mmCIF file of C-alpha atoms in Angstrom:
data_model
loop_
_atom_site.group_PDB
_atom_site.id
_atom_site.type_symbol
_atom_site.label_atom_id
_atom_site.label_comp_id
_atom_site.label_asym_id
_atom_site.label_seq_id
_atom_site.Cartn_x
_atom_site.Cartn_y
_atom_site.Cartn_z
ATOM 1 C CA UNK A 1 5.602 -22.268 16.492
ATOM 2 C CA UNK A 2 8.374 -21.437 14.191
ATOM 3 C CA UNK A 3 8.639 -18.890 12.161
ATOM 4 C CA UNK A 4 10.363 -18.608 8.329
ATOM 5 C CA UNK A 5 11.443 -15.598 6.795
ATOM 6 C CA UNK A 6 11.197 -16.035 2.795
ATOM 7 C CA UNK A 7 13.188 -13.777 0.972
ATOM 8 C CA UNK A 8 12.867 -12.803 -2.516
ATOM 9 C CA UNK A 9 13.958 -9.716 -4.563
ATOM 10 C CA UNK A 10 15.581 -7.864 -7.720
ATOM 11 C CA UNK A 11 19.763 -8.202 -8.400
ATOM 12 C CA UNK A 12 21.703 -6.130 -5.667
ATOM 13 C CA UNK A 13 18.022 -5.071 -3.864
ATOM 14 C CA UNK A 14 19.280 -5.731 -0.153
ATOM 15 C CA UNK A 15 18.216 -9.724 0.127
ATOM 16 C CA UNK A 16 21.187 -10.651 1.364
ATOM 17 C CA UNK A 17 21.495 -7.759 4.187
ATOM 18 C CA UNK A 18 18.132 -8.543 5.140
ATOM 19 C CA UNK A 19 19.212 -12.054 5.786
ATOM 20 C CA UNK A 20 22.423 -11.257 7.515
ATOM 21 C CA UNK A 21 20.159 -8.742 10.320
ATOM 22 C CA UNK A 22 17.495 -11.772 10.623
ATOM 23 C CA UNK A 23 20.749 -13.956 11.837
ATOM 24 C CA UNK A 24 21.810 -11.365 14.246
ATOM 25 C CA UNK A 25 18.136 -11.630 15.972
ATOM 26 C CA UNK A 26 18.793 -15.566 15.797
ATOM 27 C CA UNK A 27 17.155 -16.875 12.860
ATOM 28 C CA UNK A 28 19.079 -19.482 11.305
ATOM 29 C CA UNK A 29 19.463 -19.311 7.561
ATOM 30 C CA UNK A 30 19.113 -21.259 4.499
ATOM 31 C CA UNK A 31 19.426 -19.834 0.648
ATOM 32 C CA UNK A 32 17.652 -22.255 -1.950
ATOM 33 C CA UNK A 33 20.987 -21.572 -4.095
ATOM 34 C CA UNK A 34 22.838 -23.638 -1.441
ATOM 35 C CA UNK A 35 20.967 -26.958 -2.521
ATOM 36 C CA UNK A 36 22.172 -25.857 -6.389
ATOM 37 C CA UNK A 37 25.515 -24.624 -5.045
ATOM 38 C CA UNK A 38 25.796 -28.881 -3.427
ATOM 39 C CA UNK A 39 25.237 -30.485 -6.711
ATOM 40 C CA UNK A 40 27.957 -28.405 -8.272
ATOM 41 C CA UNK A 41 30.234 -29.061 -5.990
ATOM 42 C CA UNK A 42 29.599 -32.930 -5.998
ATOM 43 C CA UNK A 43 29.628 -32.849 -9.479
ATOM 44 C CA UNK A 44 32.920 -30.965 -9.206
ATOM 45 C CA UNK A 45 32.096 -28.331 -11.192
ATOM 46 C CA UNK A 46 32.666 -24.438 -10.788
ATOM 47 C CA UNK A 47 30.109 -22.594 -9.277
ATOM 48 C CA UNK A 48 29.245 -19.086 -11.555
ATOM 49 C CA UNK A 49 26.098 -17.266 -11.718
ATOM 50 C CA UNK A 50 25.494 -19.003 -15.295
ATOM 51 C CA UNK A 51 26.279 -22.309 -13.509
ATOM 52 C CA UNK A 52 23.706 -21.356 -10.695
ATOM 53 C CA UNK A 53 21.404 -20.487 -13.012
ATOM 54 C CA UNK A 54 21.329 -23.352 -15.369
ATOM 55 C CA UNK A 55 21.724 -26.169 -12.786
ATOM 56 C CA UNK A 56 18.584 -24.341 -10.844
ATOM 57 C CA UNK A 57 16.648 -24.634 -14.049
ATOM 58 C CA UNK A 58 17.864 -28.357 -14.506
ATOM 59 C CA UNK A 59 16.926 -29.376 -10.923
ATOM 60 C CA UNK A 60 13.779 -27.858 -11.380
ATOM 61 C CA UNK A 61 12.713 -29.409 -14.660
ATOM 62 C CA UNK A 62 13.899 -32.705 -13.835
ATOM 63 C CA UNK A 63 12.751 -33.182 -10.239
ATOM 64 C CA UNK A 64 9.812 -30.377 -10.374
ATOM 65 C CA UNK A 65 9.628 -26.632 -9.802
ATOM 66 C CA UNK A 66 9.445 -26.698 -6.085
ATOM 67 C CA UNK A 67 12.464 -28.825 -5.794
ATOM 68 C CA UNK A 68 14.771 -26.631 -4.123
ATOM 69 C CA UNK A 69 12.111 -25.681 -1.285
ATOM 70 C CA UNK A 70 11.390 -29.164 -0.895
ATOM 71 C CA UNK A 71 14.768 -30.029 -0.127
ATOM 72 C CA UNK A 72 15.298 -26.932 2.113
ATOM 73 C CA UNK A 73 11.864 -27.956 4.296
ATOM 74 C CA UNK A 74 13.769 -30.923 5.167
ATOM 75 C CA UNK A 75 15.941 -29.922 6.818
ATOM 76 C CA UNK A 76 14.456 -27.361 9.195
ATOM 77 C CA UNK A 77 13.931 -28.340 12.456
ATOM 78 C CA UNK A 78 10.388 -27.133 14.241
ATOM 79 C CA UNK A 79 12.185 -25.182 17.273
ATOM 80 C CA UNK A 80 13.747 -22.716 15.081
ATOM 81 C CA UNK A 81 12.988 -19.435 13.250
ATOM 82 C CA UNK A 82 14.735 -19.232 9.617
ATOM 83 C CA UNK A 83 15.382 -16.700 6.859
ATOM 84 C CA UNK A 84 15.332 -18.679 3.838
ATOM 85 C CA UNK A 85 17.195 -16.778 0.213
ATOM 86 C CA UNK A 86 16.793 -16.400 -3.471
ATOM 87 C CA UNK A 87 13.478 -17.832 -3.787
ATOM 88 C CA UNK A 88 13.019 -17.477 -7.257
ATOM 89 C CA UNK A 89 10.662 -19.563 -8.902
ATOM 90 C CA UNK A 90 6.348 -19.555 -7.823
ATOM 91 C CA UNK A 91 6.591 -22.894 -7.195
ATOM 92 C CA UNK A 92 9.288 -22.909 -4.574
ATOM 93 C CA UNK A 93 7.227 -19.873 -3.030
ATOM 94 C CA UNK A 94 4.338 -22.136 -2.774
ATOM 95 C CA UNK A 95 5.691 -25.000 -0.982
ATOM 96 C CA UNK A 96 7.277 -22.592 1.186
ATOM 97 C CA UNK A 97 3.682 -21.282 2.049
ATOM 98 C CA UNK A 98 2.477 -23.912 2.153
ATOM 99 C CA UNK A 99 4.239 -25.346 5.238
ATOM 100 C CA UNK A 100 1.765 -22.480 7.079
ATOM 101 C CA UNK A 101 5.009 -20.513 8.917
ATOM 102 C CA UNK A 102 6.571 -18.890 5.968
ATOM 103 C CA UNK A 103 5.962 -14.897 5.284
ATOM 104 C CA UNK A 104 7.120 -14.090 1.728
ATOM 105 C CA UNK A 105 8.851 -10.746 1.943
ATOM 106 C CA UNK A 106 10.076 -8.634 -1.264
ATOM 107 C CA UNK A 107 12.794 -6.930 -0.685
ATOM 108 C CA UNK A 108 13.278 -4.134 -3.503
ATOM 109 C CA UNK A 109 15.204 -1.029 -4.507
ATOM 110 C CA UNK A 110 15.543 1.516 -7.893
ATOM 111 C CA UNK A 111 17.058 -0.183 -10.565
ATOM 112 C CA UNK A 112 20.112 2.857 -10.553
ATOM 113 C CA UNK A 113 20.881 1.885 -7.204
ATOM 114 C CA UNK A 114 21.342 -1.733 -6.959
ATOM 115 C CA UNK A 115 23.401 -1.012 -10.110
ATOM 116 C CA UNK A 116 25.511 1.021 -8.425
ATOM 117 C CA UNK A 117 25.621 -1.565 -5.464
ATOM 118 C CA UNK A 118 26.509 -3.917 -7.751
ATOM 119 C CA UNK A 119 29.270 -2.145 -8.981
ATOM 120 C CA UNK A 120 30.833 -1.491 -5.923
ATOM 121 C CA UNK A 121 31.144 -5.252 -4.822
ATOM 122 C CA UNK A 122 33.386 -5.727 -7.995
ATOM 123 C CA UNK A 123 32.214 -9.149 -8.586
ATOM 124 C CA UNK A 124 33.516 -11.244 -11.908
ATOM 125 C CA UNK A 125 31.162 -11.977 -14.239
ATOM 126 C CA UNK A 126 28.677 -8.757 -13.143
ATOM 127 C CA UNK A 127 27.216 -6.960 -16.055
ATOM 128 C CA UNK A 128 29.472 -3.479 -16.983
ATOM 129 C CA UNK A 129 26.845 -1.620 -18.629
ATOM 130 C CA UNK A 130 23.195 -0.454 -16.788
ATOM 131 C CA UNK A 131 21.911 -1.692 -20.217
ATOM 132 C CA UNK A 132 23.369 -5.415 -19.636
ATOM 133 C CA UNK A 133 22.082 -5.217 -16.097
ATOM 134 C CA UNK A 134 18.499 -3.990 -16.685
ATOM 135 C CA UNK A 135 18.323 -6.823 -19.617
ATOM 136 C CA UNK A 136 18.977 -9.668 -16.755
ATOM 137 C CA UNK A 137 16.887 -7.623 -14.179
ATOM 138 C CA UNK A 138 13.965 -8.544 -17.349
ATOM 139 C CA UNK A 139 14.636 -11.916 -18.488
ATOM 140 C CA UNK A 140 14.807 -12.837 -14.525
ATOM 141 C CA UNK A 141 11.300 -11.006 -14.185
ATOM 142 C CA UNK A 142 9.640 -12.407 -17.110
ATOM 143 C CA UNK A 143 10.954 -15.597 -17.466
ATOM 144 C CA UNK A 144 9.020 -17.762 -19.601
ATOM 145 C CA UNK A 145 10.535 -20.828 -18.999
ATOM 146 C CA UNK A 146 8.442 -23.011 -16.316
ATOM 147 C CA UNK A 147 11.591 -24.437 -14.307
ATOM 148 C CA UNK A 148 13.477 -21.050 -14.624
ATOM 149 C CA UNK A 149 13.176 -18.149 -12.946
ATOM 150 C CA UNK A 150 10.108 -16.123 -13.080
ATOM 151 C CA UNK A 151 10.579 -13.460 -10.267
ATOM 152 C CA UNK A 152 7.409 -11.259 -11.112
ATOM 153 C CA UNK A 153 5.173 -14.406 -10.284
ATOM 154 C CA UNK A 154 6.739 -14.589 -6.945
ATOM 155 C CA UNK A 155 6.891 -11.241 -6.247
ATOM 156 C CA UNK A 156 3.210 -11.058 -6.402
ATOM 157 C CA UNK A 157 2.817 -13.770 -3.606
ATOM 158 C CA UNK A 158 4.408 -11.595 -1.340
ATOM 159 C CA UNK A 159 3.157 -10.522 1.907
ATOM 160 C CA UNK A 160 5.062 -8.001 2.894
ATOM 161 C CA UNK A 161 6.944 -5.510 0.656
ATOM 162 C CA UNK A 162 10.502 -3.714 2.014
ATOM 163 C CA UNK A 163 11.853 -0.584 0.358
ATOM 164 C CA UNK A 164 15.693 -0.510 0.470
ATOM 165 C CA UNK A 165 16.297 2.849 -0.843
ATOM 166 C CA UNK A 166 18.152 4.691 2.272
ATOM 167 C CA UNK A 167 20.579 3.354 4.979
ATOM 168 C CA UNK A 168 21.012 0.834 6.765
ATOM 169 C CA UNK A 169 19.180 1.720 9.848
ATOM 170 C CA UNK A 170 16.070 2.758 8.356
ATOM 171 C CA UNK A 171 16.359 -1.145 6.315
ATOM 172 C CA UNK A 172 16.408 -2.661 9.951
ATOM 173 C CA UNK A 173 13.710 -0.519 11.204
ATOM 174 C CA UNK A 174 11.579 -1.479 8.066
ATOM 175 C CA UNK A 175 12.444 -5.336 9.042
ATOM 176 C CA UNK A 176 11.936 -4.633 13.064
ATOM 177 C CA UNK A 177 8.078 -3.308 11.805
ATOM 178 C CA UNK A 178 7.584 -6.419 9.847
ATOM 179 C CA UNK A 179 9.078 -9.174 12.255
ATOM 180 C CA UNK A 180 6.671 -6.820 14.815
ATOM 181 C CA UNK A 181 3.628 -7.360 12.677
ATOM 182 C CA UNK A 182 4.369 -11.263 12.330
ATOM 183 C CA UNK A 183 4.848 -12.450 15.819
ATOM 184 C CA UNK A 184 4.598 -10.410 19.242
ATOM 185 C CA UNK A 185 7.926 -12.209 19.895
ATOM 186 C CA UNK A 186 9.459 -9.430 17.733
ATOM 187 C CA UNK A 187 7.534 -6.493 18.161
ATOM 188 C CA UNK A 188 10.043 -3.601 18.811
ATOM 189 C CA UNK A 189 9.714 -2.267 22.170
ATOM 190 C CA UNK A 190 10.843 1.026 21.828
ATOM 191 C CA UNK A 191 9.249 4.034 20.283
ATOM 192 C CA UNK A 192 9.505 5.401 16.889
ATOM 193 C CA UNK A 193 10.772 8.313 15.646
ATOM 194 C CA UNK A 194 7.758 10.367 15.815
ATOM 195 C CA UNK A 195 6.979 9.387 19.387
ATOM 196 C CA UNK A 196 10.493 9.272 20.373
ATOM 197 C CA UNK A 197 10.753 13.235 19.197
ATOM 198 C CA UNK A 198 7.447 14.116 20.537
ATOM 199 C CA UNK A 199 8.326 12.952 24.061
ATOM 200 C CA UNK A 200 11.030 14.246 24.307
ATOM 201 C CA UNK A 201 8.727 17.409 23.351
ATOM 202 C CA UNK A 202 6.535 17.361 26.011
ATOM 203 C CA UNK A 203 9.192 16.849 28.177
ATOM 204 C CA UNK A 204 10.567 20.141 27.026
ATOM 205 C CA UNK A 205 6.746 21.310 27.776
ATOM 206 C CA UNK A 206 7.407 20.679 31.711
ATOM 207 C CA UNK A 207 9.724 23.537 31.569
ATOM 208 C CA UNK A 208 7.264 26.310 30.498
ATOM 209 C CA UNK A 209 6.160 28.928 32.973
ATOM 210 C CA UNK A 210 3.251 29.481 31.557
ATOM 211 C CA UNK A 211 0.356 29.870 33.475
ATOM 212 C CA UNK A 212 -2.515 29.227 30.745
ATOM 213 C CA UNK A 213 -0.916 25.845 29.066
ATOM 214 C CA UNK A 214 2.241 24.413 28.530
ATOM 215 C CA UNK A 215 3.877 23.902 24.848
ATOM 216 C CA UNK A 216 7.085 22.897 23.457
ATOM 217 C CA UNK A 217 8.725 22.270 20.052
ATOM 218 C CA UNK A 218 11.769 20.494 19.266
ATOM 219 C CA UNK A 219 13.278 20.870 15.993
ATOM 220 C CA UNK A 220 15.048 18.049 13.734
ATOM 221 C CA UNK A 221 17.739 17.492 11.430
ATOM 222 C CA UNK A 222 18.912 14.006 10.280
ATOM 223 C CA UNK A 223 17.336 12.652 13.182
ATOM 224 C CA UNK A 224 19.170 15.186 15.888
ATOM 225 C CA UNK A 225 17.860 17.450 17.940
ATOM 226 C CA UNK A 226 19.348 20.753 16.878
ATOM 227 C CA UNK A 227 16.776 23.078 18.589
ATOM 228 C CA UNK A 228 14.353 23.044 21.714
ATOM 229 C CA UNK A 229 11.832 26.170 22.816
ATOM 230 C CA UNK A 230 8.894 26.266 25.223
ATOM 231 C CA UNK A 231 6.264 28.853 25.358
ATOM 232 C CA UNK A 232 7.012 31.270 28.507
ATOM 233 C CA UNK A 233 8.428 34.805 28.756
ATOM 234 C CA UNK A 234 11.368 36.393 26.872
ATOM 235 C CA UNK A 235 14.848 36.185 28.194
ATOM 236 C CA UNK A 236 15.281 38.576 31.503
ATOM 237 C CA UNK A 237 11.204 39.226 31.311
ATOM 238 C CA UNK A 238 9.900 38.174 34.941
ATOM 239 C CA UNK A 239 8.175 34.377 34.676
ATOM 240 C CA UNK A 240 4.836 34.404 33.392
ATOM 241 C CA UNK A 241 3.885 32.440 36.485
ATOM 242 C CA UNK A 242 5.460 35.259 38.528
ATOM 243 C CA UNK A 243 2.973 37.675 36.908
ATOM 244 C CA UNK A 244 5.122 38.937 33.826
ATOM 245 C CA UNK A 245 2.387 38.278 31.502
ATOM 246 C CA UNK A 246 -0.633 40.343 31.880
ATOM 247 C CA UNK A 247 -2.702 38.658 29.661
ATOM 248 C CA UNK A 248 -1.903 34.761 31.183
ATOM 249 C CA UNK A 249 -2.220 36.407 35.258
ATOM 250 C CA UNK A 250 -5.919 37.529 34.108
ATOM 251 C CA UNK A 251 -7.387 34.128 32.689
ATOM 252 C CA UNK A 252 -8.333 35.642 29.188
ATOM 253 C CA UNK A 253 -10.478 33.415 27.299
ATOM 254 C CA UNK A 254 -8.415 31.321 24.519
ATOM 255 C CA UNK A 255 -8.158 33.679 21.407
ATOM 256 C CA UNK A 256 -8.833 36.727 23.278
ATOM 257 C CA UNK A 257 -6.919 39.921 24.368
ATOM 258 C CA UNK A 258 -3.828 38.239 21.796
ATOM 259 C CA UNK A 259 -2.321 41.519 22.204
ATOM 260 C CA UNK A 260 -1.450 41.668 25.576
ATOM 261 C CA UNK A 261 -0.055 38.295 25.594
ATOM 262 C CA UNK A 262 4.346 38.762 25.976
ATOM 263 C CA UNK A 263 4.663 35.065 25.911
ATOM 264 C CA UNK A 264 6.850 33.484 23.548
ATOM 265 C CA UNK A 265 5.354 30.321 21.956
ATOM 266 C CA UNK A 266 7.488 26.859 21.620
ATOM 267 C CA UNK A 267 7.896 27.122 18.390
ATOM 268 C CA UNK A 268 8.975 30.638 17.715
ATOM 269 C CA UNK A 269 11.658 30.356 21.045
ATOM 270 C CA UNK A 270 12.895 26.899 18.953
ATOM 271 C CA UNK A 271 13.380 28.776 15.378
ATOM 272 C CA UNK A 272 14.437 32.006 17.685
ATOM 273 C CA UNK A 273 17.319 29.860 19.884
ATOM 274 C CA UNK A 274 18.720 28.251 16.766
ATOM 275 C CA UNK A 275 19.085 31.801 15.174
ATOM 276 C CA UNK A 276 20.923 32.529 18.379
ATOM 277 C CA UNK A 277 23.397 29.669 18.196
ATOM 278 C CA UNK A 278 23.900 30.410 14.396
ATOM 279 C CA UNK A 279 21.876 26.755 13.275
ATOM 280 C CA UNK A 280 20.705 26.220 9.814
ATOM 281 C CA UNK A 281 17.037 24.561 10.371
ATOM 282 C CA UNK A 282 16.634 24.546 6.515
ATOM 283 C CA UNK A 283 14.994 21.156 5.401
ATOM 284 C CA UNK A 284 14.490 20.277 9.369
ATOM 285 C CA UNK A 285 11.403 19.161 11.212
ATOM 286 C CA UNK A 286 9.565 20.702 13.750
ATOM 287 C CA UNK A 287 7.843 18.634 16.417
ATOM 288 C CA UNK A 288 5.151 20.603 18.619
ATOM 289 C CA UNK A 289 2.961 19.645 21.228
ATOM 290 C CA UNK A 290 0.455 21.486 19.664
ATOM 291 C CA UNK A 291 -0.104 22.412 16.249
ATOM 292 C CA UNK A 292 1.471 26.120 16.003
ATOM 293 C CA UNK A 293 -0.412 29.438 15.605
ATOM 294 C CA UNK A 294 -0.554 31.909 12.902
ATOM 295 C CA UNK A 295 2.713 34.213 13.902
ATOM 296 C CA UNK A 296 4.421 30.279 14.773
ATOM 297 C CA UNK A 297 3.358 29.362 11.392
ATOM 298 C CA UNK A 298 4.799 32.303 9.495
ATOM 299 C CA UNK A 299 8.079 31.684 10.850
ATOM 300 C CA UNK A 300 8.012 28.191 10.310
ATOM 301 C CA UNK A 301 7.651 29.137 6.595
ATOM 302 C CA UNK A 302 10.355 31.275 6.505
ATOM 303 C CA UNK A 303 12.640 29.511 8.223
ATOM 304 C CA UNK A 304 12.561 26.762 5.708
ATOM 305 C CA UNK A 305 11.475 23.792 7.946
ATOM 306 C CA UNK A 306 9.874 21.289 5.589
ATOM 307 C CA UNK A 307 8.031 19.492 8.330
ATOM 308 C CA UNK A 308 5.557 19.731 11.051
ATOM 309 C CA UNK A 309 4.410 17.488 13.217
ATOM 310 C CA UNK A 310 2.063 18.015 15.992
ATOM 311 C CA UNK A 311 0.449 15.993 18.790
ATOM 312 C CA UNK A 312 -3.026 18.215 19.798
ATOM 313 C CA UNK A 313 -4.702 21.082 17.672
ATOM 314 C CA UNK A 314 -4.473 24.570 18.466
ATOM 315 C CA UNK A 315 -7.560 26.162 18.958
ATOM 316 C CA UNK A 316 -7.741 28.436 16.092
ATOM 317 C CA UNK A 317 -5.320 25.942 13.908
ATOM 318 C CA UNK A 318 -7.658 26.282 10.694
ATOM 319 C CA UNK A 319 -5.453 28.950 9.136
ATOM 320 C CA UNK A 320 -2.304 28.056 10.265
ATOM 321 C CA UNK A 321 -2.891 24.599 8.521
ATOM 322 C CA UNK A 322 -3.719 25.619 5.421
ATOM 323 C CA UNK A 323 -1.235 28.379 4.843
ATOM 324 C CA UNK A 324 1.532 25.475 5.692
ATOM 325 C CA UNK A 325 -0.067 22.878 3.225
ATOM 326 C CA UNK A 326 -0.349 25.748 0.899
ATOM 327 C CA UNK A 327 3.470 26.742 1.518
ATOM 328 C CA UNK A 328 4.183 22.764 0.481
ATOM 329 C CA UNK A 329 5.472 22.219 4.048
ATOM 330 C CA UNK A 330 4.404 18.215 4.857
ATOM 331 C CA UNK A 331 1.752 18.406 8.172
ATOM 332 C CA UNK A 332 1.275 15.334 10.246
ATOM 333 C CA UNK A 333 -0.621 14.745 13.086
ATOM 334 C CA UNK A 334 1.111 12.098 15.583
ATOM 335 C CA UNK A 335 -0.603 11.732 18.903
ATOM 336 C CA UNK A 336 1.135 10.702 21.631
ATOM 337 C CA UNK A 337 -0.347 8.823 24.640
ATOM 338 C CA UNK A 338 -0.583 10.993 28.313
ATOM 339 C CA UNK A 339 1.800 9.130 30.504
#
């Protein structure tokens, strides 16, 4: 079965870069506009926003409200997946849903930035003031006029809600979730971030010579890896698996005999090695196999990371978690799969 793609948004929120990705991934696309946009043309008039506008509304009141998703529906073939634009009225949201394939998606985004977006395009006829703009932003959201625009009423029918507020590539991977949780046909095959990161952590675990359990940490910035450590013993100290650490070689009980331990945890060697290379982990994120201990946690603090994520509890984590919640350093708990 084919699948549809409505669209529907705010001024400048993204709609149209939404639509442009869906193409890319072979949707085939249709914008309600472009049945206003025909009449114009045979009518050989010029098209402008106001002209757009007030033709919509004429179409509408003249032929119905759902006019312009009537005339859309005919012409999509059943083989095909489509991204349909600017649905702006309830009506045409309706018949859209009602054909059984459409998800209604609201694509959104801070009133200051799509302002800003919309300054940058440079477009005649675009409002000059943020006052001007937020007045259309309202009469398009509250319109009161049946046949008109009324974007509120079909934001609320939507099914799926997409924040454009960052880049580009976190837009896509916001659409790539969505197209995942429509069909299976779409459902992104590769990891997240958070299990991407954490692999690659306990991949960095494999190197430990630890003899009582292997841990690793990898530490983030902007989505690069600027830091790895694993737990095992400092530099030029013989391998804990080679009987450097007394405390590992004698099979002490987990919490016990603390002191005798010389390993170095994953975490600490991660904060320790970007000290050594002279790298800021300020505002970075710390991804640990385990959730870290009271020393790890300490430095974590200090070193400003602002984030920890962990795949398995330590087994005296209580403290360590609340003195990082208390510090206001964001804890999650991601687990990732045994291979």
């Amino acid at each position: 079965m084919s699948i549809i793609i409505g669209l529907t948004g705010e001024n400048c929120a993204g709609k149209g870069t939404v639509a442009d990705y869906l193409v890319k991934k072979g949707f085939y696309y249709y914008s309600l506009s472009d049945i206003i946009r025909e009449e114009l043309v045979n009518e050989g008039r010029e098209i402008s926003r106001e002209a757009l506008i007030s033709k919509g509304n004429d179409l509408r009141r003249n032929f119905g409200s759902e006019i312009l998703a009537k005339r859309t529906i005919d012409k999509l073939e059943a083989d095909r997946n489509y991204v349909i634009d600017s649905i702006r009225n309830p009506a045409e949201a309706q018949a859209l849903l009602a054909t059984g394939k459409m998800t209604l998606i609201y694509v959104t985004a801070p009133a200051e930035k799509r302002f800003e977006r919309m300054k940058s395009r440079r477009r005649e006829g675009d409002p000059r003031s943020f006052e001007s703009f937020k007045l259309i932003d309202r009469l398009e959201l509250e319109g009161r006029d049946q046949h008109g625009q009324r974007l509120a009423e079909v934001f609320a029918l939507a099914a799926k809600k997409v924040e454009n507020t960052a880049d580009f590539r976190e837009l896509y991977e916001a659409m790539d979730a969505v197209l995942g949780e429509i069909s299976a046909e779409f459902k992104p095959k590769r990891p997240n971030w958070d299990q991407y990161f954490m692999n690659i952590a306990k991949v960095v675990a494999s190197r430990s010579n630890c003899l009582k359990r292997h841990v690793a940490a990898v530490i983030v910035k902007d989505k690069r890896i600027v830091s790895t450590g694993y737990n095992g013993t400092p530099r030029g100290i013989r391998n804990c698996n080679e009987g450097g650490c007394p405390r590992c070689n004698s099979f002490a009980e987990s919490g016990t005999k603390l002191d005798e331990c010389v390993c170095s945890h994953g975490e600490e060697n991660a904060i320790v090695q970007a000290s050594y290379h002279g790298i800021s982990i300020k505002d970075a994120t710390v991804y640990s196999t385990f959730s870290p201990c009271l020393l790890c946690t300490k430095m974590i603090i200090n070193s400003g990371i602002r984030e920890v994520v962990y795949n398995a509890d330590y087994p005296l984590s209580e403290m360590p978690l609340k003195l990082l919640r208390e510090a206001g350093i964001t804890v999650r708990q991601v687990r990732v799969e045994k291979e």
